Tab-separated table of N, CA and C in Angstrom:
chain	number	residue	atom	x	y	z
A	1	UNK	N	60.072	208.920	-113.856
A	1	UNK	CA	58.845	209.705	-114.336
A	1	UNK	C	57.804	209.791	-113.235
A	2	UNK	N	57.321	211.024	-113.021
A	2	UNK	CA	56.438	211.290	-112.047
A	2	UNK	C	55.067	210.649	-112.272
A	3	UNK	N	54.366	210.358	-111.319
A	3	UNK	CA	52.998	209.806	-111.388
A	3	UNK	C	51.990	210.828	-112.035
A	4	UNK	N	52.032	211.974	-111.439
A	4	UNK	CA	51.179	213.122	-111.890
A	4	UNK	C	51.861	214.423	-111.686
A	5	UNK	N	51.602	215.312	-112.652
A	5	UNK	CA	52.159	216.691	-112.480
A	5	UNK	C	51.167	217.680	-112.583
A	6	UNK	N	51.409	218.648	-111.735
A	6	UNK	CA	50.341	219.686	-111.763
A	6	UNK	C	50.886	221.115	-111.672
A	7	UNK	N	50.498	221.994	-112.561
A	7	UNK	CA	50.849	223.394	-112.456
A	7	UNK	C	49.877	224.099	-111.607
A	8	UNK	N	50.233	224.770	-110.625
A	8	UNK	CA	49.294	225.372	-109.625
A	8	UNK	C	49.485	226.915	-109.631
A	9	UNK	N	48.369	227.445	-109.982
A	9	UNK	CA	48.339	229.025	-109.921
A	9	UNK	C	48.090	229.443	-108.492
A	10	UNK	N	49.086	230.186	-107.905
A	10	UNK	CA	49.038	230.457	-106.512
A	10	UNK	C	47.814	231.224	-106.082
A	11	UNK	N	47.363	232.240	-106.764
A	11	UNK	CA	46.209	232.979	-106.457
A	11	UNK	C	44.967	232.166	-106.382
A	12	UNK	N	44.836	231.167	-107.396
A	12	UNK	CA	43.662	230.369	-107.440
A	12	UNK	C	43.781	229.273	-106.290
A	13	UNK	N	44.893	228.892	-105.929
A	13	UNK	CA	45.100	227.997	-104.808
A	13	UNK	C	44.659	228.622	-103.474
A	14	UNK	N	45.016	229.931	-103.382
A	14	UNK	CA	44.610	230.735	-102.224
A	14	UNK	C	43.212	230.763	-102.062
A	15	UNK	N	42.428	231.077	-103.211
A	15	UNK	CA	41.093	231.176	-103.225
A	15	UNK	C	40.396	229.823	-102.786
A	16	UNK	N	40.931	228.694	-103.332
A	16	UNK	CA	40.391	227.437	-103.124
A	16	UNK	C	40.597	227.131	-101.581
A	17	UNK	N	41.678	227.408	-101.018
A	17	UNK	CA	41.908	227.101	-99.551
A	17	UNK	C	41.103	228.050	-98.707
A	18	UNK	N	40.931	229.342	-99.141
A	18	UNK	CA	40.130	230.179	-98.360
A	18	UNK	C	38.629	229.702	-98.298
A	19	UNK	N	38.089	229.126	-99.451
A	19	UNK	CA	36.797	228.577	-99.484
A	19	UNK	C	36.652	227.360	-98.549
A	20	UNK	N	37.712	226.452	-98.651
A	20	UNK	CA	37.620	225.305	-97.810
A	20	UNK	C	37.701	225.721	-96.380
A	21	UNK	N	38.527	226.734	-95.955
A	21	UNK	CA	38.539	227.170	-94.601
A	21	UNK	C	37.248	227.701	-94.092
A	22	UNK	N	36.553	228.437	-94.961
A	22	UNK	CA	35.204	228.944	-94.642
A	22	UNK	C	34.192	227.789	-94.395
A	23	UNK	N	34.322	226.788	-95.301
A	23	UNK	CA	33.458	225.600	-95.147
A	23	UNK	C	33.690	224.816	-93.758
A	24	UNK	N	34.918	224.731	-93.577
A	24	UNK	CA	35.331	223.963	-92.219
A	24	UNK	C	34.840	224.760	-91.096
A	25	UNK	N	34.930	226.044	-91.102
A	25	UNK	CA	34.408	226.951	-90.009
A	25	UNK	C	32.971	226.727	-89.839
A	26	UNK	N	32.131	226.723	-90.940
A	26	UNK	CA	30.740	226.480	-90.781
A	26	UNK	C	30.446	225.122	-90.189
A	27	UNK	N	31.150	224.061	-90.654
A	27	UNK	CA	30.869	222.770	-90.189
A	27	UNK	C	31.249	222.632	-88.710
A	28	UNK	N	32.446	223.214	-88.353
A	28	UNK	CA	32.766	223.169	-86.901
A	28	UNK	C	31.900	223.923	-85.991
A	29	UNK	N	31.366	225.002	-86.437
A	29	UNK	CA	30.456	225.810	-85.680
A	29	UNK	C	29.181	225.068	-85.377
A	30	UNK	N	28.821	224.237	-86.245
A	30	UNK	CA	27.562	223.462	-86.074
A	30	UNK	C	27.680	222.318	-85.034
A	31	UNK	N	28.864	221.981	-84.659
A	31	UNK	CA	29.066	220.886	-83.749
A	31	UNK	C	29.394	221.267	-82.323
A	32	UNK	N	29.115	220.478	-81.383
A	32	UNK	CA	29.286	220.676	-79.945
A	32	UNK	C	30.818	220.804	-79.757
A	33	UNK	N	31.280	221.498	-78.741
A	33	UNK	CA	32.713	221.676	-78.416
A	33	UNK	C	33.292	220.299	-78.140
A	34	UNK	N	32.614	219.459	-77.556
A	34	UNK	CA	33.204	218.091	-77.196
A	34	UNK	C	33.161	217.078	-78.224
A	35	UNK	N	32.577	217.482	-79.449
A	35	UNK	CA	32.464	216.444	-80.540
A	35	UNK	C	33.769	216.317	-81.181
A	36	UNK	N	34.350	215.011	-81.278
A	36	UNK	CA	35.640	214.747	-81.788
A	36	UNK	C	35.839	215.236	-83.288
A	37	UNK	N	34.706	215.296	-84.010
A	37	UNK	CA	34.781	215.760	-85.402
A	37	UNK	C	35.161	217.295	-85.428
A	38	UNK	N	34.652	217.967	-84.441
A	38	UNK	CA	35.020	219.392	-84.423
A	38	UNK	C	36.461	219.630	-84.230
A	39	UNK	N	37.143	218.871	-83.467
A	39	UNK	CA	38.550	218.970	-83.271
A	39	UNK	C	39.342	218.641	-84.655
A	40	UNK	N	38.849	217.681	-85.392
A	40	UNK	CA	39.451	217.389	-86.698
A	40	UNK	C	39.353	218.527	-87.640
A	41	UNK	N	38.172	219.060	-87.602
A	41	UNK	CA	37.842	220.251	-88.567
A	41	UNK	C	38.742	221.405	-88.156
A	42	UNK	N	38.925	221.711	-86.881
A	42	UNK	CA	39.622	222.805	-86.445
A	42	UNK	C	41.117	222.512	-86.746
A	43	UNK	N	41.579	221.403	-86.564
A	43	UNK	CA	42.986	221.014	-87.025
A	43	UNK	C	43.227	221.159	-88.465
A	44	UNK	N	42.291	220.872	-89.304
A	44	UNK	CA	42.397	220.981	-90.768
A	44	UNK	C	42.387	222.549	-91.006
A	45	UNK	N	41.516	223.253	-90.424
A	45	UNK	CA	41.533	224.761	-90.618
A	45	UNK	C	42.925	225.421	-90.248
A	46	UNK	N	43.472	224.929	-89.158
A	46	UNK	CA	44.821	225.459	-88.644
A	46	UNK	C	45.837	225.058	-89.709
A	47	UNK	N	45.755	223.943	-90.299
A	47	UNK	CA	46.686	223.607	-91.283
A	47	UNK	C	46.601	224.437	-92.531
A	48	UNK	N	45.415	224.780	-92.910
A	48	UNK	CA	45.105	225.654	-94.026
A	48	UNK	C	45.759	226.980	-93.696
A	49	UNK	N	45.527	227.523	-92.488
A	49	UNK	CA	46.193	228.775	-92.117
A	49	UNK	C	47.594	228.725	-92.479
A	50	UNK	N	48.326	227.741	-92.164
A	50	UNK	CA	49.692	227.635	-92.457
A	50	UNK	C	50.021	227.649	-93.904
A	51	UNK	N	49.214	226.913	-94.656
A	51	UNK	CA	49.430	226.843	-96.110
A	51	UNK	C	49.228	228.240	-96.753
A	52	UNK	N	48.187	228.965	-96.198
A	52	UNK	CA	47.893	230.283	-96.741
A	52	UNK	C	49.060	231.241	-96.449
A	53	UNK	N	49.620	231.097	-95.279
A	53	UNK	CA	50.848	232.004	-94.987
A	53	UNK	C	52.002	231.764	-95.997
A	54	UNK	N	52.141	230.499	-96.310
A	54	UNK	CA	53.269	230.155	-97.247
A	54	UNK	C	52.954	230.620	-98.678
A	55	UNK	N	51.643	230.494	-99.072
A	55	UNK	CA	51.322	230.899	-100.388
A	55	UNK	C	51.317	232.509	-100.498
A	56	UNK	N	50.884	233.119	-99.548
A	56	UNK	CA	50.856	234.600	-99.569
A	56	UNK	C	52.315	235.182	-99.547
A	57	UNK	N	53.307	234.420	-98.883
A	57	UNK	CA	54.703	234.822	-98.884
A	57	UNK	C	55.133	234.597	-100.324
A	58	UNK	N	54.821	233.470	-100.924
A	58	UNK	CA	55.363	233.185	-102.296
A	58	UNK	C	54.881	234.194	-103.314
A	59	UNK	N	53.631	234.643	-103.213
A	59	UNK	CA	53.052	235.629	-104.187
A	59	UNK	C	53.830	236.932	-103.961
A	60	UNK	N	54.148	237.364	-102.694
A	60	UNK	CA	54.867	238.575	-102.490
A	60	UNK	C	56.293	238.512	-102.879
A	61	UNK	N	56.936	237.356	-102.744
A	61	UNK	CA	58.366	237.174	-102.884
A	61	UNK	C	58.781	237.004	-104.357
A	62	UNK	N	58.018	236.254	-105.098
A	62	UNK	CA	58.347	235.865	-106.428
A	62	UNK	C	57.746	236.521	-107.506
A	63	UNK	N	58.300	236.672	-108.673
A	63	UNK	CA	57.584	237.359	-109.835
A	63	UNK	C	56.638	236.345	-110.514
A	64	UNK	N	56.843	235.056	-110.351
A	64	UNK	CA	56.002	234.078	-111.020
A	64	UNK	C	54.710	233.908	-110.203
A	65	UNK	N	53.708	233.497	-110.845
A	65	UNK	CA	52.445	233.191	-110.253
A	65	UNK	C	52.092	231.778	-110.152
A	66	UNK	N	53.032	230.805	-110.634
A	66	UNK	CA	52.668	229.527	-110.621
A	66	UNK	C	53.853	228.629	-110.145
A	67	UNK	N	53.630	227.449	-109.663
A	67	UNK	CA	54.669	226.437	-109.423
A	67	UNK	C	54.122	225.206	-109.941
A	68	UNK	N	55.070	224.239	-110.380
A	68	UNK	CA	54.601	222.940	-110.957
A	68	UNK	C	55.200	221.880	-110.002
A	69	UNK	N	54.422	221.089	-109.518
A	69	UNK	CA	54.834	219.955	-108.666
A	69	UNK	C	54.383	218.615	-109.139
A	70	UNK	N	55.023	217.643	-108.632
A	70	UNK	CA	54.638	216.217	-109.159
A	70	UNK	C	54.610	215.282	-107.976
A	71	UNK	N	53.845	214.182	-108.256
A	71	UNK	CA	53.853	213.121	-107.283
A	71	UNK	C	55.098	212.244	-107.480
A	72	UNK	N	55.407	211.520	-106.480
A	72	UNK	CA	56.643	210.669	-106.674
A	72	UNK	C	56.204	209.178	-106.794
A	73	UNK	N	56.925	208.474	-107.593
A	73	UNK	CA	56.843	207.039	-107.700
A	73	UNK	C	57.399	206.452	-106.478
A	74	UNK	N	57.149	205.151	-106.395
A	74	UNK	CA	57.697	204.390	-105.195
A	74	UNK	C	59.245	204.471	-105.180
A	75	UNK	N	59.864	204.359	-106.237
A	75	UNK	CA	61.351	204.504	-106.288
A	75	UNK	C	61.876	205.916	-105.997
A	76	UNK	N	61.197	206.926	-106.444
A	76	UNK	CA	61.653	208.288	-106.230
A	76	UNK	C	61.437	208.535	-104.714
A	77	UNK	N	60.310	208.101	-104.116
A	77	UNK	CA	60.033	208.285	-102.693
A	77	UNK	C	61.122	207.467	-101.898
A	78	UNK	N	61.418	206.315	-102.290
A	78	UNK	CA	62.474	205.510	-101.618
A	78	UNK	C	63.746	206.221	-101.658
A	79	UNK	N	64.138	206.915	-102.757
A	79	UNK	CA	65.365	207.694	-102.770
A	79	UNK	C	65.282	208.904	-101.821
A	80	UNK	N	64.239	209.407	-101.688
A	80	UNK	CA	64.070	210.505	-100.709
A	80	UNK	C	64.291	209.969	-99.346
A	81	UNK	N	63.639	208.976	-98.940
A	81	UNK	CA	63.876	208.252	-97.529
A	81	UNK	C	65.384	207.950	-97.465
A	82	UNK	N	66.020	207.311	-98.449
A	82	UNK	CA	67.318	206.809	-98.244
A	82	UNK	C	68.264	208.027	-98.146
A	83	UNK	N	67.989	209.096	-98.843
A	83	UNK	CA	68.801	210.273	-98.814
A	83	UNK	C	68.672	210.992	-97.448
A	84	UNK	N	67.493	210.994	-96.876
A	84	UNK	CA	67.417	211.550	-95.596
A	84	UNK	C	68.220	210.813	-94.539
A	85	UNK	N	68.033	209.469	-94.509
A	85	UNK	CA	68.746	208.567	-93.629
A	85	UNK	C	70.345	208.815	-93.808
A	86	UNK	N	70.781	208.726	-95.044
A	86	UNK	CA	72.211	208.844	-95.338
A	86	UNK	C	72.743	210.185	-94.849
A	87	UNK	N	72.007	211.248	-95.105
A	87	UNK	CA	72.385	212.622	-94.832
A	87	UNK	C	72.563	212.682	-93.258
A	88	UNK	N	71.558	212.136	-92.620
A	88	UNK	CA	71.531	212.239	-91.152
A	88	UNK	C	72.648	211.430	-90.574
A	89	UNK	N	72.916	210.261	-91.101
A	89	UNK	CA	73.972	209.395	-90.630
A	89	UNK	C	75.377	210.124	-90.737
A	90	UNK	N	75.564	210.812	-91.908
A	90	UNK	CA	76.780	211.556	-92.115
A	90	UNK	C	77.103	212.633	-91.005
A	91	UNK	N	75.988	213.149	-90.481
A	91	UNK	CA	76.111	214.186	-89.357
A	91	UNK	C	75.989	213.509	-88.010
A	92	UNK	N	75.908	212.162	-87.990
A	92	UNK	CA	75.696	211.516	-86.769
A	92	UNK	C	74.456	211.863	-86.023
A	93	UNK	N	73.322	212.111	-86.813
A	93	UNK	CA	72.092	212.435	-86.218
A	93	UNK	C	71.080	211.431	-86.654
A	94	UNK	N	69.860	211.580	-85.981
A	94	UNK	CA	68.720	210.726	-86.338
A	94	UNK	C	67.952	211.413	-87.441
A	95	UNK	N	67.436	210.754	-88.424
A	95	UNK	CA	66.606	211.387	-89.505
A	95	UNK	C	65.216	211.894	-88.808
A	96	UNK	N	64.737	213.003	-89.352
A	96	UNK	CA	63.562	213.492	-88.816
A	96	UNK	C	62.611	213.871	-90.009
A	97	UNK	N	61.324	214.216	-89.542
A	97	UNK	CA	60.271	214.618	-90.467
A	97	UNK	C	60.565	215.943	-91.257
A	98	UNK	N	61.262	216.873	-90.567
A	98	UNK	CA	61.622	218.194	-91.298
A	98	UNK	C	62.530	217.969	-92.414
A	99	UNK	N	63.532	217.108	-92.299
A	99	UNK	CA	64.526	216.834	-93.344
A	99	UNK	C	63.747	216.116	-94.485
A	100	UNK	N	62.885	215.133	-94.130
A	100	UNK	CA	62.111	214.449	-95.106
A	100	UNK	C	61.308	215.469	-95.952
A	101	UNK	N	60.647	216.364	-95.286
A	101	UNK	CA	59.830	217.416	-96.040
A	101	UNK	C	60.704	218.142	-97.057
A	102	UNK	N	61.890	218.592	-96.696
A	102	UNK	CA	62.891	219.242	-97.620
A	102	UNK	C	63.119	218.437	-98.747
A	103	UNK	N	63.599	217.177	-98.505
A	103	UNK	CA	63.986	216.344	-99.602
A	103	UNK	C	62.688	216.053	-100.521
A	104	UNK	N	61.607	215.821	-99.926
A	104	UNK	CA	60.331	215.565	-100.641
A	104	UNK	C	60.052	216.694	-101.566
A	105	UNK	N	60.090	217.890	-101.031
A	105	UNK	CA	59.691	219.073	-101.879
A	105	UNK	C	60.780	219.260	-103.020
A	106	UNK	N	62.063	219.103	-102.634
A	106	UNK	CA	63.069	219.156	-103.662
A	106	UNK	C	62.877	218.186	-104.754
A	107	UNK	N	62.470	217.007	-104.488
A	107	UNK	CA	62.237	215.957	-105.449
A	107	UNK	C	60.905	216.128	-106.207
A	108	UNK	N	60.020	216.685	-105.536
A	108	UNK	CA	58.603	216.867	-106.156
A	108	UNK	C	58.339	218.144	-106.901
A	109	UNK	N	59.290	219.099	-106.829
A	109	UNK	CA	59.091	220.311	-107.479
A	109	UNK	C	59.660	220.146	-108.963
A	110	UNK	N	58.808	220.497	-109.915
A	110	UNK	CA	59.183	220.412	-111.282
A	110	UNK	C	59.681	221.762	-111.770
A	111	UNK	N	58.938	222.812	-111.511
A	111	UNK	CA	59.240	224.167	-111.938
A	111	UNK	C	58.821	225.107	-110.925
A	112	UNK	N	59.693	225.964	-110.410
A	112	UNK	CA	59.434	227.025	-109.487
A	112	UNK	C	60.640	227.950	-109.417
A	113	UNK	N	60.459	229.115	-108.808
A	113	UNK	CA	61.568	230.026	-108.769
A	113	UNK	C	62.756	229.674	-107.947
A	114	UNK	N	62.532	228.717	-107.050
A	114	UNK	CA	63.511	228.218	-106.157
A	114	UNK	C	64.449	227.097	-106.710
A	115	UNK	N	64.072	226.532	-107.908
A	115	UNK	CA	64.873	225.410	-108.510
A	115	UNK	C	65.150	225.754	-109.972
A	116	UNK	N	66.222	225.248	-110.453
A	116	UNK	CA	66.514	225.443	-111.944
A	116	UNK	C	67.013	224.074	-112.424
A	117	UNK	N	66.797	223.914	-113.809
A	117	UNK	CA	67.211	222.743	-114.435
A	117	UNK	C	68.719	222.321	-114.350
A	118	UNK	N	69.504	223.294	-114.244
A	118	UNK	CA	70.978	222.997	-114.142
A	118	UNK	C	71.425	222.661	-112.773
A	119	UNK	N	70.487	222.681	-111.830
A	119	UNK	CA	70.922	222.462	-110.350
A	119	UNK	C	71.182	220.935	-110.138
A	120	UNK	N	72.135	220.646	-109.279
A	120	UNK	CA	72.422	219.308	-108.863
A	120	UNK	C	71.268	218.973	-107.778
A	121	UNK	N	71.214	217.737	-107.413
A	121	UNK	CA	70.359	217.397	-106.352
A	121	UNK	C	70.601	218.032	-105.033
A	122	UNK	N	71.928	218.174	-104.711
A	122	UNK	CA	72.404	218.870	-103.510
A	122	UNK	C	71.949	220.350	-103.538
A	123	UNK	N	72.081	220.937	-104.743
A	123	UNK	CA	71.796	222.347	-104.740
A	123	UNK	C	70.335	222.586	-104.704
A	124	UNK	N	69.526	221.646	-105.244
A	124	UNK	CA	68.080	221.748	-105.043
A	124	UNK	C	67.616	221.664	-103.597
A	125	UNK	N	68.235	220.665	-103.010
A	125	UNK	CA	67.934	220.456	-101.488
A	125	UNK	C	68.291	221.715	-100.711
A	126	UNK	N	69.538	222.292	-101.073
A	126	UNK	CA	69.927	223.463	-100.317
A	126	UNK	C	68.954	224.726	-100.556
A	127	UNK	N	68.460	224.798	-101.807
A	127	UNK	CA	67.651	225.924	-102.171
A	127	UNK	C	66.290	225.697	-101.392
A	128	UNK	N	65.781	224.521	-101.428
A	128	UNK	CA	64.511	224.249	-100.804
A	128	UNK	C	64.578	224.426	-99.284
A	129	UNK	N	65.744	224.136	-98.744
A	129	UNK	CA	65.829	224.280	-97.262
A	129	UNK	C	65.738	225.693	-96.877
A	130	UNK	N	66.004	226.638	-97.750
A	130	UNK	CA	65.944	228.045	-97.454
A	130	UNK	C	64.502	228.530	-97.456
A	131	UNK	N	63.490	227.945	-97.900
A	131	UNK	CA	62.181	228.348	-98.043
A	131	UNK	C	61.420	228.336	-96.664
A	132	UNK	N	60.450	229.292	-96.412
A	132	UNK	CA	59.797	229.295	-95.187
A	132	UNK	C	59.045	227.962	-94.987
A	133	UNK	N	58.953	227.530	-93.763
A	133	UNK	CA	58.263	226.331	-93.384
A	133	UNK	C	56.853	226.347	-93.841
A	134	UNK	N	56.151	227.444	-93.810
A	134	UNK	CA	54.748	227.498	-94.145
A	134	UNK	C	54.652	227.058	-95.643
A	135	UNK	N	55.535	227.595	-96.502
A	135	UNK	CA	55.463	227.238	-97.956
A	135	UNK	C	55.832	225.819	-98.107
A	136	UNK	N	56.896	225.278	-97.390
A	136	UNK	CA	57.205	223.873	-97.421
A	136	UNK	C	56.039	222.932	-97.024
A	137	UNK	N	55.478	223.229	-96.014
A	137	UNK	CA	54.293	222.442	-95.563
A	137	UNK	C	53.122	222.451	-96.713
A	138	UNK	N	52.869	223.561	-97.312
A	138	UNK	CA	51.906	223.604	-98.368
A	138	UNK	C	52.376	222.664	-99.559
A	139	UNK	N	53.649	222.827	-99.956
A	139	UNK	CA	54.235	222.130	-101.056
A	139	UNK	C	54.146	220.627	-100.788
A	140	UNK	N	54.518	220.179	-99.608
A	140	UNK	CA	54.468	218.825	-99.165
A	140	UNK	C	53.100	218.263	-99.354
A	141	UNK	N	52.126	219.044	-98.826
A	141	UNK	CA	50.705	218.638	-98.894
A	141	UNK	C	50.327	218.385	-100.390
A	142	UNK	N	50.609	219.255	-101.290
A	142	UNK	CA	50.280	219.146	-102.655
A	142	UNK	C	51.028	217.947	-103.303
A	143	UNK	N	52.252	217.760	-103.048
A	143	UNK	CA	53.034	216.737	-103.541
A	143	UNK	C	52.534	215.368	-103.107
A	144	UNK	N	52.188	215.411	-101.818
A	144	UNK	CA	51.592	214.131	-101.236
A	144	UNK	C	50.285	213.818	-101.892
A	145	UNK	N	49.517	214.760	-102.200
A	145	UNK	CA	48.219	214.472	-102.932
A	145	UNK	C	48.439	213.892	-104.171
A	146	UNK	N	49.474	214.316	-104.955
A	146	UNK	CA	49.739	213.712	-106.222
A	146	UNK	C	50.403	212.486	-106.173
A	147	UNK	N	51.136	212.196	-105.120
A	147	UNK	CA	51.856	210.936	-104.882
A	147	UNK	C	50.926	209.800	-104.693
A	148	UNK	N	49.818	210.114	-103.787
A	148	UNK	CA	48.833	209.118	-103.355
A	148	UNK	C	47.778	208.792	-104.467
A	149	UNK	N	47.766	209.662	-105.532
A	149	UNK	CA	46.871	209.544	-106.718
A	149	UNK	C	45.389	209.345	-106.284
A	150	UNK	N	45.002	210.148	-105.294
A	150	UNK	CA	43.618	210.036	-104.863
A	150	UNK	C	43.372	208.956	-103.964
A	151	UNK	N	42.120	208.850	-103.439
A	151	UNK	CA	41.720	207.774	-102.491
A	151	UNK	C	40.928	206.734	-103.174
A	152	UNK	N	41.568	205.624	-103.575
A	152	UNK	CA	40.863	204.584	-104.280
A	152	UNK	C	39.988	203.768	-103.377
A	153	UNK	N	40.116	203.893	-102.102
A	153	UNK	CA	39.206	203.170	-101.157
A	153	UNK	C	37.900	203.989	-100.999
A	154	UNK	N	36.756	203.191	-101.212
A	154	UNK	CA	35.512	203.818	-101.275
A	154	UNK	C	35.139	204.497	-99.849
A	155	UNK	N	35.389	203.813	-98.810
A	155	UNK	CA	35.115	204.301	-97.499
A	155	UNK	C	36.404	204.094	-96.633
A	156	UNK	N	37.114	205.137	-96.081
A	156	UNK	CA	38.213	205.060	-95.320
A	156	UNK	C	37.832	204.165	-94.016
A	157	UNK	N	38.795	203.685	-93.398
A	157	UNK	CA	38.682	202.912	-92.146
A	157	UNK	C	37.974	203.755	-91.152
A	158	UNK	N	38.538	204.999	-90.987
A	158	UNK	CA	37.978	205.872	-89.908
A	158	UNK	C	36.493	206.169	-90.169
A	159	UNK	N	36.075	206.375	-91.382
A	159	UNK	CA	34.677	206.637	-91.730
A	159	UNK	C	33.939	205.325	-91.359
A	160	UNK	N	34.399	204.216	-91.744
A	160	UNK	CA	33.761	202.964	-91.534
A	160	UNK	C	33.600	202.750	-90.046
A	161	UNK	N	34.592	203.063	-89.293
A	161	UNK	CA	34.593	202.925	-87.790
A	161	UNK	C	33.512	203.875	-87.173
A	162	UNK	N	33.498	205.102	-87.673
A	162	UNK	CA	32.525	206.110	-87.154
A	162	UNK	C	31.055	205.561	-87.477
A	163	UNK	N	30.978	205.082	-88.670
A	163	UNK	CA	29.580	204.578	-89.070
A	163	UNK	C	29.081	203.384	-88.216
A	164	UNK	N	30.140	202.469	-87.996
A	164	UNK	CA	29.835	201.266	-87.226
A	164	UNK	C	29.457	201.693	-85.778
A	165	UNK	N	30.167	202.616	-85.171
A	165	UNK	CA	30.029	203.122	-83.792
A	165	UNK	C	28.556	203.763	-83.671
A	166	UNK	N	28.224	204.508	-84.730
A	166	UNK	CA	26.977	205.227	-84.776
A	166	UNK	C	25.797	204.088	-84.761
A	167	UNK	N	25.991	203.091	-85.537
A	167	UNK	CA	25.022	201.953	-85.681
A	167	UNK	C	24.851	201.168	-84.325
A	168	UNK	N	26.080	201.010	-83.643
A	168	UNK	CA	26.052	200.314	-82.351
A	168	UNK	C	25.475	201.227	-81.267
A	169	UNK	N	25.593	202.403	-81.369
A	169	UNK	CA	24.992	203.378	-80.449
A	169	UNK	C	23.484	203.372	-80.541
A	170	UNK	N	23.004	203.255	-81.796
A	170	UNK	CA	21.619	203.370	-82.107
A	170	UNK	C	20.879	202.061	-81.641
A	171	UNK	N	21.600	201.031	-81.563
A	171	UNK	CA	21.030	199.627	-81.334
A	171	UNK	C	20.626	199.513	-79.829
């Protein structure tokens, strides 16, 4: 049973990401070129560019306007990892992040044009492996969001570190 399931309207998702991209550009433009935060913002903006390419492809390619994805439980995620390792071992290869992404999207997709209820796990993985990498990266990002169930930590370690360094610099 998935942790969280979300039906995502592709056009609305594009609008949301476009707005986030504009916000990131404004924030990055206000920072000096050598500010490390600027690099983080630029990297996130570039990731959004990738997601938008995948979403625009999906809107052009499919008749549907939505996909439904879900977060994975610990057991489901463990099966994904085990499947990737097992599959790579059968081929005499080392497992990699690309294969993990394919297995993760295959497991985390509830409803979409590229999967069907009657498909076996192998058929789902095969179908997902045929999708453009830009769409796979977006789907992985959304499935990961649902898997982590939000950030329950009030202040991330990186934010706490930056805050502490600023206080030290001011002293």
